[in-house]
Coordinates of C-alpha atoms in Angstrom, one line a residue:
Chain Q
M71 CA -0.1 0.0 0.1
N72 CA 2.9 2.4 0.8
K73 CA 4.8 1.4 -2.1
H74 CA 1.6 1.9 -4.1
K75 CA 1.6 5.7 -2.8
H76 CA 5.3 6.3 -3.5
I77 CA 5.0 5.1 -7.3
N78 CA 2.0 7.2 -7.7
F79 CA 3.8 10.3 -6.0
T80 CA 6.8 9.6 -8.2
L81 CA 4.8 9.3 -11.5
F82 CA 3.1 12.7 -10.3
K83 CA 6.5 14.3 -9.9
V84 CA 8.2 13.2 -12.8
Y85 CA 5.3 14.0 -15.3
F86 CA 4.5 17.3 -13.5
L87 CA 8.1 18.5 -13.7
T88 CA 8.7 17.6 -17.2
S89 CA 5.7 19.5 -18.3
L90 CA 6.7 22.4 -16.6
F91 CA 10.1 22.4 -18.0
T92 CA 9.7 21.5 -21.7
F93 CA 8.6 24.0 -24.1
S94 CA 7.2 23.4 -27.6
G95 CA 6.3 19.8 -28.1
G96 CA 5.6 16.4 -26.7
L97 CA 8.7 14.6 -28.2
A98 CA 11.3 16.6 -26.6
M99 CA 9.4 15.5 -23.1
L100 CA 9.9 11.9 -23.9
K101 CA 13.7 12.1 -23.7
V102 CA 13.4 13.8 -20.1
I103 CA 10.8 11.3 -18.9
K104 CA 13.0 8.5 -19.8
Q105 CA 16.0 9.7 -17.8
S106 CA 14.2 10.2 -14.7
L107 CA 11.9 7.0 -14.8
V108 CA 14.0 4.5 -16.2
D109 CA 17.7 5.5 -15.1
K110 CA 17.0 7.3 -11.9
H111 CA 13.6 5.8 -10.4
E112 CA 14.0 2.2 -12.2
L113 CA 10.2 1.9 -12.4
L114 CA 10.2 0.2 -15.7
S115 CA 12.7 -1.1 -18.1
E116 CA 14.4 0.8 -21.1
E117 CA 12.6 -1.6 -23.5
D118 CA 9.0 -1.2 -22.2
F119 CA 9.5 2.5 -22.0
Y120 CA 11.0 2.7 -25.7
N121 CA 7.8 0.5 -26.7
Y122 CA 5.4 2.8 -24.9
A123 CA 7.4 5.8 -26.5
G124 CA 6.7 4.4 -29.9
L125 CA 3.1 3.5 -29.1
S126 CA 2.3 7.0 -27.9
Q127 CA 3.4 8.5 -31.4
S128 CA 1.5 6.0 -33.3
F129 CA -2.0 6.8 -31.9
P130 CA -3.6 10.0 -32.6
G131 CA -3.8 12.2 -29.5
V132 CA -1.4 14.3 -27.3
I133 CA 1.8 12.3 -27.3
A134 CA 3.0 13.4 -23.9
V135 CA -0.5 12.4 -22.4
T136 CA -0.8 9.2 -24.2
N137 CA 2.8 8.3 -22.9
A138 CA 1.7 9.1 -19.3
C139 CA -1.2 6.9 -19.6
F140 CA 0.8 3.8 -21.1
V141 CA 3.6 4.3 -18.1
G142 CA 1.1 5.1 -15.5
K143 CA -1.1 2.3 -16.2
K144 CA 1.8 0.0 -16.3
V145 CA 3.6 1.0 -13.5
G146 CA 0.6 2.0 -11.0
G147 CA -2.5 0.6 -12.6
N148 CA -5.5 2.9 -12.9
S149 CA -4.8 5.3 -10.4
G150 CA -1.3 5.4 -11.6
M151 CA -2.8 6.1 -15.3
F152 CA -5.0 9.2 -14.1
I153 CA -2.2 10.6 -11.9
A154 CA 0.4 10.7 -14.4
A155 CA -1.8 11.9 -17.4
F156 CA -3.2 14.6 -15.0
A157 CA 0.4 15.7 -13.9
A158 CA 1.3 16.3 -17.6
I159 CA -1.7 18.2 -18.2
L160 CA -1.9 20.4 -15.1
P161 CA 1.1 22.9 -15.6
A162 CA 0.3 23.4 -19.3
F163 CA -3.1 24.1 -18.4
I164 CA -2.8 26.3 -15.7
F165 CA 0.0 28.7 -17.2
M166 CA -1.9 28.8 -20.5
L167 CA -5.0 29.8 -18.7
I168 CA -3.3 32.5 -16.7
A169 CA -1.5 33.8 -20.1
T170 CA -4.7 33.5 -22.0
I171 CA -6.7 35.8 -19.3
L172 CA -3.8 38.1 -19.2
Y173 CA -3.6 38.3 -23.1
Y174 CA -7.4 38.8 -23.3
L175 CA -7.0 42.0 -21.0
L176 CA -4.8 43.4 -23.5
P177 CA -6.2 46.4 -25.6
Q178 CA -6.1 45.7 -29.3
E179 CA -5.4 49.0 -30.4
G180 CA -2.6 51.4 -30.8
P181 CA 1.0 50.6 -29.7
I182 CA 0.0 47.1 -28.4
Y183 CA -1.8 46.2 -31.5
S184 CA 1.6 47.2 -33.4
A185 CA 3.7 45.1 -31.3
L186 CA 1.2 42.1 -31.4
N187 CA 1.4 42.3 -35.0
A188 CA 5.2 42.2 -35.0
V189 CA 5.1 39.1 -32.7
R190 CA 2.7 37.7 -35.1
A191 CA 4.9 38.1 -38.2
V192 CA 7.8 36.7 -36.5
S193 CA 5.9 33.7 -34.9
S194 CA 4.9 32.5 -38.6
G195 CA 8.6 32.1 -39.1
F196 CA 8.8 29.7 -36.0
I197 CA 5.8 27.7 -37.2
L198 CA 7.8 27.3 -40.7
S199 CA 10.9 26.2 -39.1
A200 CA 8.8 23.6 -37.3
G201 CA 7.2 22.6 -40.7
I202 CA 10.8 22.6 -42.1
Q203 CA 12.0 20.2 -39.5
M204 CA 8.9 17.9 -39.9
A205 CA 9.5 17.8 -43.6
K206 CA 13.2 16.7 -43.0
L207 CA 12.1 13.9 -40.8
N208 CA 9.1 12.6 -42.8
L209 CA 9.1 13.5 -46.4
T210 CA 11.3 10.3 -47.0
K211 CA 9.0 9.0 -50.1
F212 CA 7.4 10.7 -53.1
V213 CA 4.0 9.8 -52.0
Y214 CA 4.7 11.9 -48.8
I215 CA 6.1 15.0 -50.7
M216 CA 3.3 14.9 -53.1
L217 CA 1.0 14.7 -49.9
A218 CA 2.7 17.6 -48.7
V219 CA 2.8 19.9 -51.5
G220 CA -0.9 18.9 -52.5
S221 CA -2.3 19.6 -49.1
F222 CA -0.5 23.1 -48.9
I223 CA -1.9 24.2 -52.3
L224 CA -5.5 22.9 -51.8
I225 CA -5.5 24.6 -48.3
V226 CA -4.0 27.8 -49.4
L227 CA -6.3 28.1 -52.2
G228 CA -9.3 27.4 -50.0
F229 CA -10.4 24.3 -51.7
L230 CA -10.4 21.8 -48.8
N231 CA -9.8 22.1 -45.1
S232 CA -7.3 20.6 -42.7
L233 CA -9.9 17.6 -41.6
Q234 CA -11.0 16.7 -45.2
L235 CA -7.0 16.7 -46.1
I236 CA -6.2 14.5 -43.2
L237 CA -9.1 12.0 -44.0
I238 CA -7.7 11.9 -47.6
A239 CA -4.3 11.1 -46.2
I240 CA -5.5 8.3 -44.3
I241 CA -7.4 6.8 -47.2
I242 CA -4.4 7.2 -49.3
A243 CA -2.4 5.4 -46.7
I244 CA -4.8 2.3 -46.5
F245 CA -4.8 2.1 -50.2
I246 CA -1.0 2.0 -50.3
T247 CA -0.8 -0.6 -47.7
W248 CA -3.6 -2.6 -49.3
M249 CA -1.7 -2.4 -52.6
N250 CA 1.6 -3.6 -51.0
R251 CA 0.1 -6.4 -49.5
G252 CA -0.1 -8.3 -52.6
N253 CA 3.7 -7.4 -53.4
R254 CA 4.8 -9.1 -50.3
H255 CA 3.0 -12.3 -50.9
A256 CA 4.4 -12.4 -54.3
S257 CA 8.0 -11.9 -53.1
Chain U
M251 CA -20.6 26.7 -27.5
L252 CA -19.4 24.1 -24.7
L253 CA -21.1 21.2 -26.8
N254 CA -19.5 22.7 -29.7
L255 CA -16.0 22.6 -28.3
F256 CA -16.3 19.2 -26.9
F257 CA -17.1 17.7 -30.2
M258 CA -14.3 19.7 -31.9
F259 CA -11.5 18.8 -29.6
L260 CA -12.8 15.3 -29.7
K261 CA -12.4 15.3 -33.5
I262 CA -8.8 16.8 -33.2
G263 CA -7.8 14.4 -30.5
F264 CA -9.1 11.4 -32.7
L265 CA -7.5 12.4 -35.7
G266 CA -4.4 14.1 -34.4
F267 CA -1.6 11.7 -35.7
G268 CA 1.9 12.8 -35.2
G269 CA 1.8 15.1 -32.3
G270 CA 1.2 19.0 -31.6
Y271 CA 2.3 20.4 -35.0
A272 CA 0.3 18.1 -36.9
M273 CA -2.7 19.1 -34.7
L274 CA -2.1 22.5 -35.1
S275 CA -3.8 23.0 -38.8
L276 CA -6.8 21.0 -37.4
I277 CA -7.1 23.3 -34.5
Y278 CA -6.6 26.2 -36.9
S279 CA -9.4 25.2 -39.4
E280 CA -11.8 24.0 -36.8
S281 CA -11.5 27.0 -34.4
L282 CA -11.9 29.4 -37.0
S283 CA -15.0 27.8 -38.3
L284 CA -16.2 28.1 -34.7
G285 CA -15.5 32.0 -34.7
L286 CA -11.9 32.4 -33.6
T287 CA -10.2 35.2 -35.6
Q288 CA -6.9 34.7 -37.6
N289 CA -5.2 37.2 -35.4
Q290 CA -6.4 35.3 -32.2
F291 CA -5.2 32.3 -33.7
A292 CA -1.7 33.9 -34.6
D293 CA -1.6 35.1 -31.0
M294 CA -2.1 31.6 -29.7
N295 CA 0.9 30.4 -31.5
V296 CA 2.9 32.9 -29.9
L297 CA 1.6 31.9 -26.3
D298 CA 2.4 28.4 -27.5
F299 CA 6.1 29.2 -27.8
L300 CA 6.0 31.2 -24.5
I301 CA 4.2 28.8 -22.1
P302 CA 5.7 25.4 -21.3
G303 CA 3.8 22.1 -21.9
P304 CA 2.3 20.1 -24.9
I305 CA 0.9 22.3 -27.9
A306 CA -2.1 20.6 -28.2
I307 CA -2.9 21.0 -24.4
N308 CA -1.8 24.8 -24.5
S309 CA -3.9 25.1 -27.7
A310 CA -6.9 23.5 -26.2
T311 CA -6.9 25.7 -23.1
Y312 CA -6.5 29.1 -25.1
V313 CA -9.3 28.2 -27.9
G314 CA -11.6 26.7 -25.0
Y315 CA -11.4 30.0 -23.1
I316 CA -11.4 32.6 -26.0
L317 CA -14.5 31.0 -27.6
S318 CA -16.4 30.4 -24.5
Y319 CA -15.9 34.0 -23.3
Q320 CA -17.0 35.4 -26.6
T321 CA -20.2 33.4 -26.4
Y322 CA -21.0 33.8 -22.8
G323 CA -19.1 36.9 -21.6
Y324 CA -18.1 35.3 -18.0
M325 CA -14.9 34.5 -17.0
L326 CA -16.1 31.4 -15.0
M327 CA -17.7 29.9 -18.4
A328 CA -14.6 30.8 -20.3
I329 CA -12.8 28.6 -17.6
L330 CA -15.1 26.1 -17.7
G331 CA -14.9 26.1 -21.6
A332 CA -11.0 25.9 -21.3
T333 CA -11.2 23.0 -18.9
I334 CA -13.6 21.1 -21.1
A335 CA -11.5 21.5 -24.5
T336 CA -8.2 20.6 -22.6
L337 CA -9.8 17.4 -21.0
T338 CA -11.7 16.5 -24.3
V339 CA -8.3 16.5 -26.4
T340 CA -6.7 14.1 -24.1
I341 CA -9.7 11.5 -23.9
P342 CA -8.1 9.5 -26.9
S343 CA -5.1 8.8 -24.6
F344 CA -7.2 7.4 -21.8
I345 CA -9.0 5.0 -24.3
Y346 CA -5.9 3.6 -26.4
A347 CA -3.4 3.1 -23.4
P348 CA -5.7 0.6 -21.3
V349 CA -7.1 -1.2 -24.2
F350 CA -3.5 -1.8 -26.0
L351 CA -2.1 -3.0 -22.4
K352 CA -4.9 -5.2 -21.9
Y353 CA -4.3 -7.3 -25.2
E354 CA -0.6 -6.5 -25.4
T355 CA -0.9 -6.5 -29.3
N356 CA 2.2 -5.6 -31.1
I357 CA 0.7 -2.5 -32.7
N358 CA 4.2 -1.3 -33.9
K359 CA 4.5 -3.7 -36.4
N360 CA 0.8 -2.9 -38.0
K361 CA 1.3 -1.9 -41.5
Y362 CA -1.7 0.0 -41.9
L363 CA -1.1 2.2 -38.7
N364 CA 2.4 2.8 -39.6
E365 CA 1.4 4.0 -43.2
I366 CA -1.4 6.1 -42.0
L367 CA 1.1 7.8 -39.5
A368 CA 3.6 8.6 -42.3
C369 CA 0.9 9.7 -44.8
V370 CA -0.7 12.0 -42.1
K371 CA 2.6 13.5 -41.2
G372 CA 3.3 14.2 -44.8
A373 CA 0.2 16.0 -45.4
A374 CA 0.7 17.6 -41.9
V375 CA 4.0 19.2 -43.5
G376 CA 1.9 20.9 -46.1
L377 CA -0.8 21.9 -43.6
I378 CA 1.5 23.4 -41.0
I379 CA 3.5 25.7 -43.8
A380 CA 0.0 26.6 -45.0
V381 CA -0.8 27.7 -41.4
S382 CA 2.4 29.6 -41.1
F383 CA 1.6 31.3 -44.6
N384 CA -1.7 32.4 -43.6
I385 CA -0.4 34.1 -40.4
F386 CA 2.4 35.5 -42.4
I387 CA 0.2 37.3 -45.2
E388 CA -2.5 38.4 -42.5
A389 CA 0.5 40.1 -40.4
I390 CA 2.4 41.5 -43.4
F391 CA 0.0 42.1 -46.3
H392 CA -3.2 42.6 -44.0
I393 CA -5.2 40.1 -45.8
S394 CA -6.6 36.9 -44.5
S395 CA -6.5 34.7 -47.5
L396 CA -5.3 34.7 -51.1
K397 CA -8.9 35.5 -52.0
D398 CA -8.5 39.4 -51.2
L399 CA -5.4 39.5 -52.8
T400 CA -6.7 42.6 -54.6
N401 CA -6.7 45.0 -51.4
F402 CA -3.2 44.1 -49.9
K403 CA -0.6 46.7 -48.6
V404 CA 3.0 45.6 -47.7
N405 CA 4.2 46.4 -44.2
Y406 CA 7.9 46.5 -45.2
A407 CA 8.8 46.8 -41.2
Y408 CA 7.1 43.5 -40.2
L409 CA 8.3 41.9 -43.5
G410 CA 12.1 42.7 -42.4
L411 CA 11.4 42.0 -38.7
A412 CA 10.0 38.5 -39.6
M413 CA 12.9 37.6 -42.1
I414 CA 15.6 38.7 -39.4
A415 CA 13.9 36.6 -36.7
F416 CA 13.6 33.5 -39.0
L417 CA 17.1 33.7 -40.0
L418 CA 18.3 34.3 -36.4
H419 CA 16.1 31.0 -35.3
E420 CA 17.1 28.9 -38.3
K421 CA 20.5 29.6 -38.6
F422 CA 21.9 30.8 -35.2
K423 CA 19.4 28.8 -33.0
I424 CA 18.2 32.0 -31.0
N425 CA 15.6 31.2 -28.5
P426 CA 12.1 31.8 -29.9
I427 CA 11.1 33.4 -26.4
L428 CA 13.9 35.9 -26.9
L429 CA 13.0 36.7 -30.3
T430 CA 9.3 37.2 -29.5
I431 CA 10.3 39.6 -26.6
G432 CA 12.4 41.3 -29.0
A433 CA 9.7 41.6 -31.6
F434 CA 7.3 42.9 -29.1
I435 CA 9.6 45.8 -28.1
I436 CA 10.4 46.8 -31.7
G437 CA 6.7 46.5 -32.5
Y438 CA 5.6 48.8 -29.5
I439 CA 8.3 51.3 -30.8
L440 CA 7.4 51.2 -34.4
Y441 CA 4.1 52.7 -33.6
Y442 CA 5.6 56.0 -32.6
L443 CA 7.9 56.3 -35.5

């Protein structure tokens, strides 16, 4: 019983702190979580952790929270799952809520408007950076490049929205896999 | 609106393959259709860079708050909306993890799922660059899409600022938080020039 409480406390601490100190993106969080849970606290094996890390990236959803659910459930059962996930959500939620409330109080005129517009212009560059990084990692085949270029053109011209384009990508993926299934049998 | 938020983030959660940035374009198109303005979305991106934590969580909190506040006009309802949006976007996680731990199937070897992930990530590259493009033309040319191309005016100060910041970030790995604060100060001063 005492051990169980201890595990839950560790889970909470690790996920709370990593969520608190990592900016921009769940992938960066996974490395930090691995260091504390596997190397320091030895709550689960490295193999298990990487297995769950891979799984949490394969499923749709928030990667860090899915990872918290996998690890929490494995190490501490249902209570562990909810505690780890809650700990991963809480700091992001609280800080973003405070930031949003403060932002909403800003007057959207005069020098503040000018400053916000400058920040917006600059932030579009950061998103472009993230897009370029994703492109380097993921555009490994001709099909993926076509999907990227096609999605960009269709959305900028306003023909389709993101939801429709993601559904199309899913359908193309299923079609490709289905086609390749025959090839594998033949070889 | 609370119900709209719930269904919107449920959709985003279940279709959000490939993490935060891949989800961002979904959040963009869905929240704009519920009444978020393009400028408000651009400001969300700025806050995402400034505030720690997963991008999808940050974005859900922001969109939930703003849209509920605009609908109901009370801060309490807005906080409720932010809470609902944030919890909803995490629902898929609570479903997949227990189900797959129970059956211990090796989903990593599932060819369909891996191909879906790869294709959606491919499309997401185009989608995220499109989001960046839309924010860029709104901030610099003051048009919200390519459709109203006729009445655009270029703001060269912002254009220069954006290009310098992009170069500093890409080439010299300068922290986005520092660049954001810098841009805010310069933008503030530009008003008086």
